[in-house]
């Protein structure tokens, strides 16, 4: 069968036949089935053929996925507490969220966007540092509450203050405060929630969280 660019197997970066033959000779195996037979115990191997449908080309697979995705119902979220509707400028949407350099896997065996997401976060951190003049800024891999907890623990490690108090403004979302409490307890941080102006700094503190 002639090679066709729409067939994944023809584009996959895998061992060539010469590589397979050399591997089998080195391991003294007749063929791949012999190699699998030696490596995988017979007690856990299925003796039946897999009930798989005929394989699809890339174009056919994308068409099928698009049809399935079109069945999703896009509903309005009423969760609240920090989840707001936003308008993302087209230049940011195209160059960040839709940038194929960030959401395409870098290797055939790593079909996920971890590195691209890290690069996007690094750009976000650099932007925050440029806008605020801070020496360092953090960006969570997860949500707002996790970002706050990471900022608290980073402040504790970096601060030269002997205080264990971390002050949180009372207007902070409850889910964020809950995660902060969970993170604070095992590391010995005293979490103080209230009106920042009323709390004062008489007993000292190593950091504070203000909600905008």
PDB file of C-alpha atoms in Angstrom:
ATOM      1  CA  UNK A   1       0.000   0.000   0.000  1.00  0.00           C
ATOM      2  CA  UNK A   2       1.411   3.377  -0.972  1.00  0.00           C
ATOM      3  CA  UNK A   3       2.024   5.907   1.757  1.00  0.00           C
ATOM      4  CA  UNK A   4      -0.614   8.610   2.158  1.00  0.00           C
ATOM      5  CA  UNK A   5      -0.179  11.741   4.344  1.00  0.00           C
ATOM      6  CA  UNK A   6      -3.738  11.410   5.695  1.00  0.00           C
ATOM      7  CA  UNK A   7      -2.930   8.066   7.355  1.00  0.00           C
ATOM      8  CA  UNK A   8      -1.494   8.586  10.845  1.00  0.00           C
ATOM      9  CA  UNK A   9       0.533   5.393  10.707  1.00  0.00           C
ATOM     10  CA  UNK A  10       2.468   6.813   7.762  1.00  0.00           C
ATOM     11  CA  UNK A  11       3.306   9.991   9.692  1.00  0.00           C
ATOM     12  CA  UNK A  12       4.028   8.420  13.059  1.00  0.00           C
ATOM     13  CA  UNK A  13       7.642   8.668  14.188  1.00  0.00           C
ATOM     14  CA  UNK A  14       8.145   5.064  15.216  1.00  0.00           C
ATOM     15  CA  UNK A  15      10.642   2.243  14.695  1.00  0.00           C
ATOM     16  CA  UNK A  16      11.326   1.254  11.109  1.00  0.00           C
ATOM     17  CA  UNK A  17      11.327  -2.381  10.028  1.00  0.00           C
ATOM     18  CA  UNK A  18      15.121  -2.482  10.202  1.00  0.00           C
ATOM     19  CA  UNK A  19      14.931  -1.265  13.810  1.00  0.00           C
ATOM     20  CA  UNK A  20      12.359  -3.926  14.683  1.00  0.00           C
ATOM     21  CA  UNK A  21      14.458  -6.662  13.092  1.00  0.00           C
ATOM     22  CA  UNK A  22      17.561  -5.567  15.020  1.00  0.00           C
ATOM     23  CA  UNK A  23      15.603  -5.469  18.293  1.00  0.00           C
ATOM     24  CA  UNK A  24      14.165  -8.935  17.745  1.00  0.00           C
ATOM     25  CA  UNK A  25      17.588 -10.386  16.884  1.00  0.00           C
ATOM     26  CA  UNK A  26      19.104  -8.849  20.039  1.00  0.00           C
ATOM     27  CA  UNK A  27      16.331 -10.374  22.185  1.00  0.00           C
ATOM     28  CA  UNK A  28      16.381 -13.695  20.300  1.00  0.00           C
ATOM     29  CA  UNK A  29      12.691 -13.409  19.422  1.00  0.00           C
ATOM     30  CA  UNK A  30      11.093 -14.718  16.231  1.00  0.00           C
ATOM     31  CA  UNK A  31       8.645 -11.851  15.858  1.00  0.00           C
ATOM     32  CA  UNK A  32       6.659  -9.238  17.819  1.00  0.00           C
ATOM     33  CA  UNK A  33       4.155 -11.858  18.986  1.00  0.00           C
ATOM     34  CA  UNK A  34       7.014 -13.899  20.435  1.00  0.00           C
ATOM     35  CA  UNK A  35       8.350 -10.801  22.216  1.00  0.00           C
ATOM     36  CA  UNK A  36       4.918 -10.000  23.700  1.00  0.00           C
ATOM     37  CA  UNK A  37       4.485 -13.624  24.726  1.00  0.00           C
ATOM     38  CA  UNK A  38       7.696 -13.491  26.736  1.00  0.00           C
ATOM     39  CA  UNK A  39       6.991 -10.092  28.291  1.00  0.00           C
ATOM     40  CA  UNK A  40       3.286 -10.403  29.165  1.00  0.00           C
ATOM     41  CA  UNK A  41       2.103 -13.409  31.216  1.00  0.00           C
ATOM     42  CA  UNK A  42      -0.400 -15.593  29.392  1.00  0.00           C
ATOM     43  CA  UNK A  43      -2.770 -15.426  32.374  1.00  0.00           C
ATOM     44  CA  UNK A  44      -3.524 -11.761  31.734  1.00  0.00           C
ATOM     45  CA  UNK A  45      -3.486 -11.791  27.929  1.00  0.00           C
ATOM     46  CA  UNK A  46      -6.759 -11.827  26.052  1.00  0.00           C
ATOM     47  CA  UNK A  47      -7.078 -14.589  23.480  1.00  0.00           C
ATOM     48  CA  UNK A  48      -9.762 -12.738  21.540  1.00  0.00           C
ATOM     49  CA  UNK A  49      -9.361 -10.140  18.858  1.00  0.00           C
ATOM     50  CA  UNK A  50     -10.232  -6.611  19.933  1.00  0.00           C
ATOM     51  CA  UNK A  51     -13.701  -5.596  18.800  1.00  0.00           C
ATOM     52  CA  UNK A  52     -12.576  -2.424  17.075  1.00  0.00           C
ATOM     53  CA  UNK A  53     -14.248  -0.605  14.238  1.00  0.00           C
ATOM     54  CA  UNK A  54     -12.397   0.016  11.016  1.00  0.00           C
ATOM     55  CA  UNK A  55      -9.770   2.760  11.435  1.00  0.00           C
ATOM     56  CA  UNK A  56     -10.511   6.260  10.189  1.00  0.00           C
ATOM     57  CA  UNK A  57      -8.287   8.653   8.340  1.00  0.00           C
ATOM     58  CA  UNK A  58      -7.445  11.953  10.034  1.00  0.00           C
ATOM     59  CA  UNK A  59     -10.047  13.826   7.989  1.00  0.00           C
ATOM     60  CA  UNK A  60     -12.718  11.226   8.788  1.00  0.00           C
ATOM     61  CA  UNK A  61     -11.810  11.243  12.491  1.00  0.00           C
ATOM     62  CA  UNK A  62     -12.005  15.048  12.694  1.00  0.00           C
ATOM     63  CA  UNK A  63     -15.382  14.985  10.945  1.00  0.00           C
ATOM     64  CA  UNK A  64     -16.705  12.390  13.411  1.00  0.00           C
ATOM     65  CA  UNK A  65     -15.398  14.339  16.411  1.00  0.00           C
ATOM     66  CA  UNK A  66     -16.986  17.535  15.100  1.00  0.00           C
ATOM     67  CA  UNK A  67     -20.369  15.803  14.767  1.00  0.00           C
ATOM     68  CA  UNK A  68     -20.156  14.473  18.342  1.00  0.00           C
ATOM     69  CA  UNK A  69     -19.017  17.842  19.706  1.00  0.00           C
ATOM     70  CA  UNK A  70     -21.936  19.602  18.000  1.00  0.00           C
ATOM     71  CA  UNK A  71     -24.303  17.600  20.227  1.00  0.00           C
ATOM     72  CA  UNK A  72     -23.010  19.399  23.344  1.00  0.00           C
ATOM     73  CA  UNK A  73     -25.430  21.892  24.871  1.00  0.00           C
ATOM     74  CA  UNK A  74     -23.815  25.259  25.653  1.00  0.00           C
ATOM     75  CA  UNK A  75     -25.553  26.454  28.821  1.00  0.00           C
ATOM     76  CA  UNK A  76     -25.173  29.616  30.883  1.00  0.00           C
ATOM     77  CA  UNK A  77     -23.367  29.166  34.207  1.00  0.00           C
ATOM     78  CA  UNK A  78     -24.909  30.694  37.324  1.00  0.00           C
ATOM     79  CA  UNK A  79     -22.170  29.555  39.705  1.00  0.00           C
ATOM     80  CA  UNK A  80     -21.156  33.113  40.650  1.00  0.00           C
ATOM     81  CA  UNK A  81     -18.473  33.827  43.278  1.00  0.00           C
ATOM     82  CA  UNK A  82     -15.777  34.977  40.909  1.00  0.00           C
ATOM     83  CA  UNK A  83     -16.954  33.369  37.703  1.00  0.00           C
ATOM     84  CA  UNK A  84     -17.751  36.270  35.403  1.00  0.00           C
ATOM     85  CA  UNK A  85     -18.528  36.604  31.739  1.00  0.00           C
ATOM     86  CA  UNK A  86     -15.559  38.083  29.880  1.00  0.00           C
ATOM     87  CA  UNK A  87     -14.786  39.508  26.479  1.00  0.00           C
ATOM     88  CA  UNK A  88     -11.403  38.349  25.191  1.00  0.00           C
ATOM     89  CA  UNK A  89      -9.901  40.650  22.543  1.00  0.00           C
ATOM     90  CA  UNK A  90      -9.408  38.888  19.224  1.00  0.00           C
ATOM     91  CA  UNK A  91      -5.656  39.475  19.214  1.00  0.00           C
ATOM     92  CA  UNK A  92      -5.308  37.744  22.593  1.00  0.00           C
ATOM     93  CA  UNK A  93      -7.676  34.930  21.668  1.00  0.00           C
ATOM     94  CA  UNK A  94      -5.849  34.174  18.433  1.00  0.00           C
ATOM     95  CA  UNK A  95      -2.299  34.517  19.718  1.00  0.00           C
ATOM     96  CA  UNK A  96      -2.779  32.865  23.123  1.00  0.00           C
ATOM     97  CA  UNK A  97      -5.847  30.646  23.407  1.00  0.00           C
ATOM     98  CA  UNK A  98      -5.823  29.593  19.754  1.00  0.00           C
ATOM     99  CA  UNK A  99      -2.062  29.582  19.195  1.00  0.00           C
ATOM    100  CA  UNK A 100      -1.308  26.081  17.818  1.00  0.00           C
ATOM    101  CA  UNK A 101       2.253  26.393  19.045  1.00  0.00           C
ATOM    102  CA  UNK A 102       0.929  26.160  22.597  1.00  0.00           C
ATOM    103  CA  UNK A 103      -1.822  23.563  22.366  1.00  0.00           C
ATOM    104  CA  UNK A 104      -0.187  21.050  19.984  1.00  0.00           C
ATOM    105  CA  UNK A 105       1.826  18.232  21.537  1.00  0.00           C
ATOM    106  CA  UNK A 106       5.573  18.555  21.113  1.00  0.00           C
ATOM    107  CA  UNK A 107       6.188  14.838  20.723  1.00  0.00           C
ATOM    108  CA  UNK A 108       4.113  11.947  19.301  1.00  0.00           C
ATOM    109  CA  UNK A 109       3.889  10.313  22.730  1.00  0.00           C
ATOM    110  CA  UNK A 110       2.871  13.447  24.644  1.00  0.00           C
ATOM    111  CA  UNK A 111      -0.603  14.304  23.411  1.00  0.00           C
ATOM    112  CA  UNK A 112      -1.322  17.103  25.880  1.00  0.00           C
ATOM    113  CA  UNK A 113      -0.692  20.819  26.280  1.00  0.00           C
ATOM    114  CA  UNK A 114       1.330  20.976  29.499  1.00  0.00           C
ATOM    115  CA  UNK A 115       4.327  22.808  28.028  1.00  0.00           C
ATOM    116  CA  UNK A 116       2.123  25.196  26.060  1.00  0.00           C
ATOM    117  CA  UNK A 117       0.133  26.037  29.179  1.00  0.00           C
ATOM    118  CA  UNK A 118       3.345  26.659  31.112  1.00  0.00           C
ATOM    119  CA  UNK A 119       4.563  28.977  28.347  1.00  0.00           C
ATOM    120  CA  UNK A 120       1.270  30.897  28.439  1.00  0.00           C
ATOM    121  CA  UNK A 121       1.549  31.250  32.219  1.00  0.00           C
ATOM    122  CA  UNK A 122       5.146  32.440  31.909  1.00  0.00           C
ATOM    123  CA  UNK A 123       4.004  35.142  29.497  1.00  0.00           C
ATOM    124  CA  UNK A 124       1.216  36.110  31.908  1.00  0.00           C
ATOM    125  CA  UNK A 125       3.669  36.348  34.815  1.00  0.00           C
ATOM    126  CA  UNK A 126       5.996  38.495  32.718  1.00  0.00           C
ATOM    127  CA  UNK A 127       3.071  40.789  31.844  1.00  0.00           C
ATOM    128  CA  UNK A 128       2.081  41.182  35.526  1.00  0.00           C
ATOM    129  CA  UNK A 129       5.680  41.966  36.501  1.00  0.00           C
ATOM    130  CA  UNK A 130       5.901  44.574  33.752  1.00  0.00           C
ATOM    131  CA  UNK A 131       2.614  46.225  34.742  1.00  0.00           C
ATOM    132  CA  UNK A 132       3.187  46.233  38.511  1.00  0.00           C
ATOM    133  CA  UNK A 133       6.950  46.684  38.755  1.00  0.00           C
ATOM    134  CA  UNK A 134       7.159  43.668  41.087  1.00  0.00           C
ATOM    135  CA  UNK A 135      10.292  41.549  41.143  1.00  0.00           C
ATOM    136  CA  UNK A 136       8.301  38.314  40.959  1.00  0.00           C
ATOM    137  CA  UNK A 137       4.741  37.190  40.199  1.00  0.00           C
ATOM    138  CA  UNK A 138       3.123  33.777  40.298  1.00  0.00           C
ATOM    139  CA  UNK A 139       0.438  32.222  38.099  1.00  0.00           C
ATOM    140  CA  UNK A 140      -1.393  29.103  39.199  1.00  0.00           C
ATOM    141  CA  UNK A 141      -1.846  26.078  36.994  1.00  0.00           C
ATOM    142  CA  UNK A 142      -5.336  25.685  38.390  1.00  0.00           C
ATOM    143  CA  UNK A 143      -7.877  28.163  39.774  1.00  0.00           C
ATOM    144  CA  UNK A 144      -8.020  31.399  41.764  1.00  0.00           C
ATOM    145  CA  UNK A 145      -8.109  29.642  45.154  1.00  0.00           C
ATOM    146  CA  UNK A 146      -5.043  27.567  44.315  1.00  0.00           C
ATOM    147  CA  UNK A 147      -3.237  30.664  43.059  1.00  0.00           C
ATOM    148  CA  UNK A 148      -3.932  32.404  46.378  1.00  0.00           C
ATOM    149  CA  UNK A 149      -2.654  29.430  48.366  1.00  0.00           C
ATOM    150  CA  UNK A 150       0.487  29.233  46.239  1.00  0.00           C
ATOM    151  CA  UNK A 151       1.072  32.958  46.723  1.00  0.00           C
ATOM    152  CA  UNK A 152       0.703  32.540  50.496  1.00  0.00           C
ATOM    153  CA  UNK A 153       3.219  29.685  50.699  1.00  0.00           C
ATOM    154  CA  UNK A 154       5.631  31.505  48.386  1.00  0.00           C
ATOM    155  CA  UNK A 155       5.380  34.628  50.551  1.00  0.00           C
ATOM    156  CA  UNK A 156       6.099  32.532  53.659  1.00  0.00           C
ATOM    157  CA  UNK A 157       9.236  31.060  52.078  1.00  0.00           C
ATOM    158  CA  UNK A 158      10.490  34.396  50.755  1.00  0.00           C
ATOM    159  CA  UNK A 159       9.582  36.696  53.670  1.00  0.00           C
ATOM    160  CA  UNK A 160      12.183  37.656  56.256  1.00  0.00           C
ATOM    161  CA  UNK A 161       9.456  38.349  58.818  1.00  0.00           C
ATOM    162  CA  UNK A 162       9.376  36.123  61.910  1.00  0.00           C
ATOM    163  CA  UNK A 163       5.557  36.373  62.029  1.00  0.00           C
ATOM    164  CA  UNK A 164       3.364  33.438  60.972  1.00  0.00           C
ATOM    165  CA  UNK A 165       0.292  35.644  60.365  1.00  0.00           C
ATOM    166  CA  UNK A 166      -1.216  35.922  56.895  1.00  0.00           C
ATOM    167  CA  UNK A 167      -4.026  38.477  56.571  1.00  0.00           C
ATOM    168  CA  UNK A 168      -6.910  37.950  54.134  1.00  0.00           C
ATOM    169  CA  UNK A 169      -9.462  40.630  53.279  1.00  0.00           C
ATOM    170  CA  UNK A 170     -12.972  39.607  54.305  1.00  0.00           C
ATOM    171  CA  UNK A 171     -14.378  40.253  50.816  1.00  0.00           C
ATOM    172  CA  UNK A 172     -12.345  37.361  49.425  1.00  0.00           C
ATOM    173  CA  UNK A 173     -14.438  34.572  47.920  1.00  0.00           C
ATOM    174  CA  UNK A 174     -15.283  31.831  50.466  1.00  0.00           C
ATOM    175  CA  UNK A 175     -13.853  29.038  48.314  1.00  0.00           C
ATOM    176  CA  UNK A 176     -10.541  30.905  48.213  1.00  0.00           C
ATOM    177  CA  UNK A 177     -10.508  31.340  52.003  1.00  0.00           C
ATOM    178  CA  UNK A 178     -11.340  27.640  52.425  1.00  0.00           C
ATOM    179  CA  UNK A 179      -8.342  26.572  50.334  1.00  0.00           C
ATOM    180  CA  UNK A 180      -6.111  29.041  52.199  1.00  0.00           C
ATOM    181  CA  UNK A 181      -7.191  27.535  55.536  1.00  0.00           C
ATOM    182  CA  UNK A 182      -6.453  24.031  54.264  1.00  0.00           C
ATOM    183  CA  UNK A 183      -2.982  25.016  53.072  1.00  0.00           C
ATOM    184  CA  UNK A 184      -2.197  27.140  56.142  1.00  0.00           C
ATOM    185  CA  UNK A 185      -2.851  24.531  58.825  1.00  0.00           C
ATOM    186  CA  UNK A 186      -0.129  21.953  58.019  1.00  0.00           C
ATOM    187  CA  UNK A 187       2.593  24.609  57.540  1.00  0.00           C
ATOM    188  CA  UNK A 188       1.827  26.503  60.746  1.00  0.00           C
ATOM    189  CA  UNK A 189       0.424  29.665  59.180  1.00  0.00           C
ATOM    190  CA  UNK A 190      -2.048  31.710  61.254  1.00  0.00           C
ATOM    191  CA  UNK A 191      -4.737  32.817  58.837  1.00  0.00           C
ATOM    192  CA  UNK A 192      -6.464  36.062  59.858  1.00  0.00           C
ATOM    193  CA  UNK A 193      -9.614  37.010  57.916  1.00  0.00           C
ATOM    194  CA  UNK A 194     -11.218  40.405  58.374  1.00  0.00           C
ATOM    195  CA  UNK A 195     -11.119  44.069  57.494  1.00  0.00           C
ATOM    196  CA  UNK A 196      -7.480  44.723  56.697  1.00  0.00           C
ATOM    197  CA  UNK A 197      -7.660  48.326  57.979  1.00  0.00           C
ATOM    198  CA  UNK A 198      -9.076  47.160  61.325  1.00  0.00           C
ATOM    199  CA  UNK A 199      -6.649  44.262  61.766  1.00  0.00           C
ATOM    200  CA  UNK A 200      -3.570  46.430  61.665  1.00  0.00           C
ATOM    201  CA  UNK A 201      -0.044  45.074  61.835  1.00  0.00           C
ATOM    202  CA  UNK A 202       0.709  45.312  65.538  1.00  0.00           C
ATOM    203  CA  UNK A 203       1.542  41.619  65.822  1.00  0.00           C
ATOM    204  CA  UNK A 204       3.324  41.595  62.496  1.00  0.00           C
ATOM    205  CA  UNK A 205       2.500  39.619  59.387  1.00  0.00           C
ATOM    206  CA  UNK A 206       4.441  38.076  56.532  1.00  0.00           C
ATOM    207  CA  UNK A 207       1.865  38.673  53.825  1.00  0.00           C
ATOM    208  CA  UNK A 208      -1.638  39.784  52.946  1.00  0.00           C
ATOM    209  CA  UNK A 209      -4.247  39.045  50.322  1.00  0.00           C
ATOM    210  CA  UNK A 210      -6.463  41.818  48.957  1.00  0.00           C
ATOM    211  CA  UNK A 211      -9.462  41.105  46.745  1.00  0.00           C
ATOM    212  CA  UNK A 212     -10.144  43.488  43.885  1.00  0.00           C
TER     213      UNK A 212
END
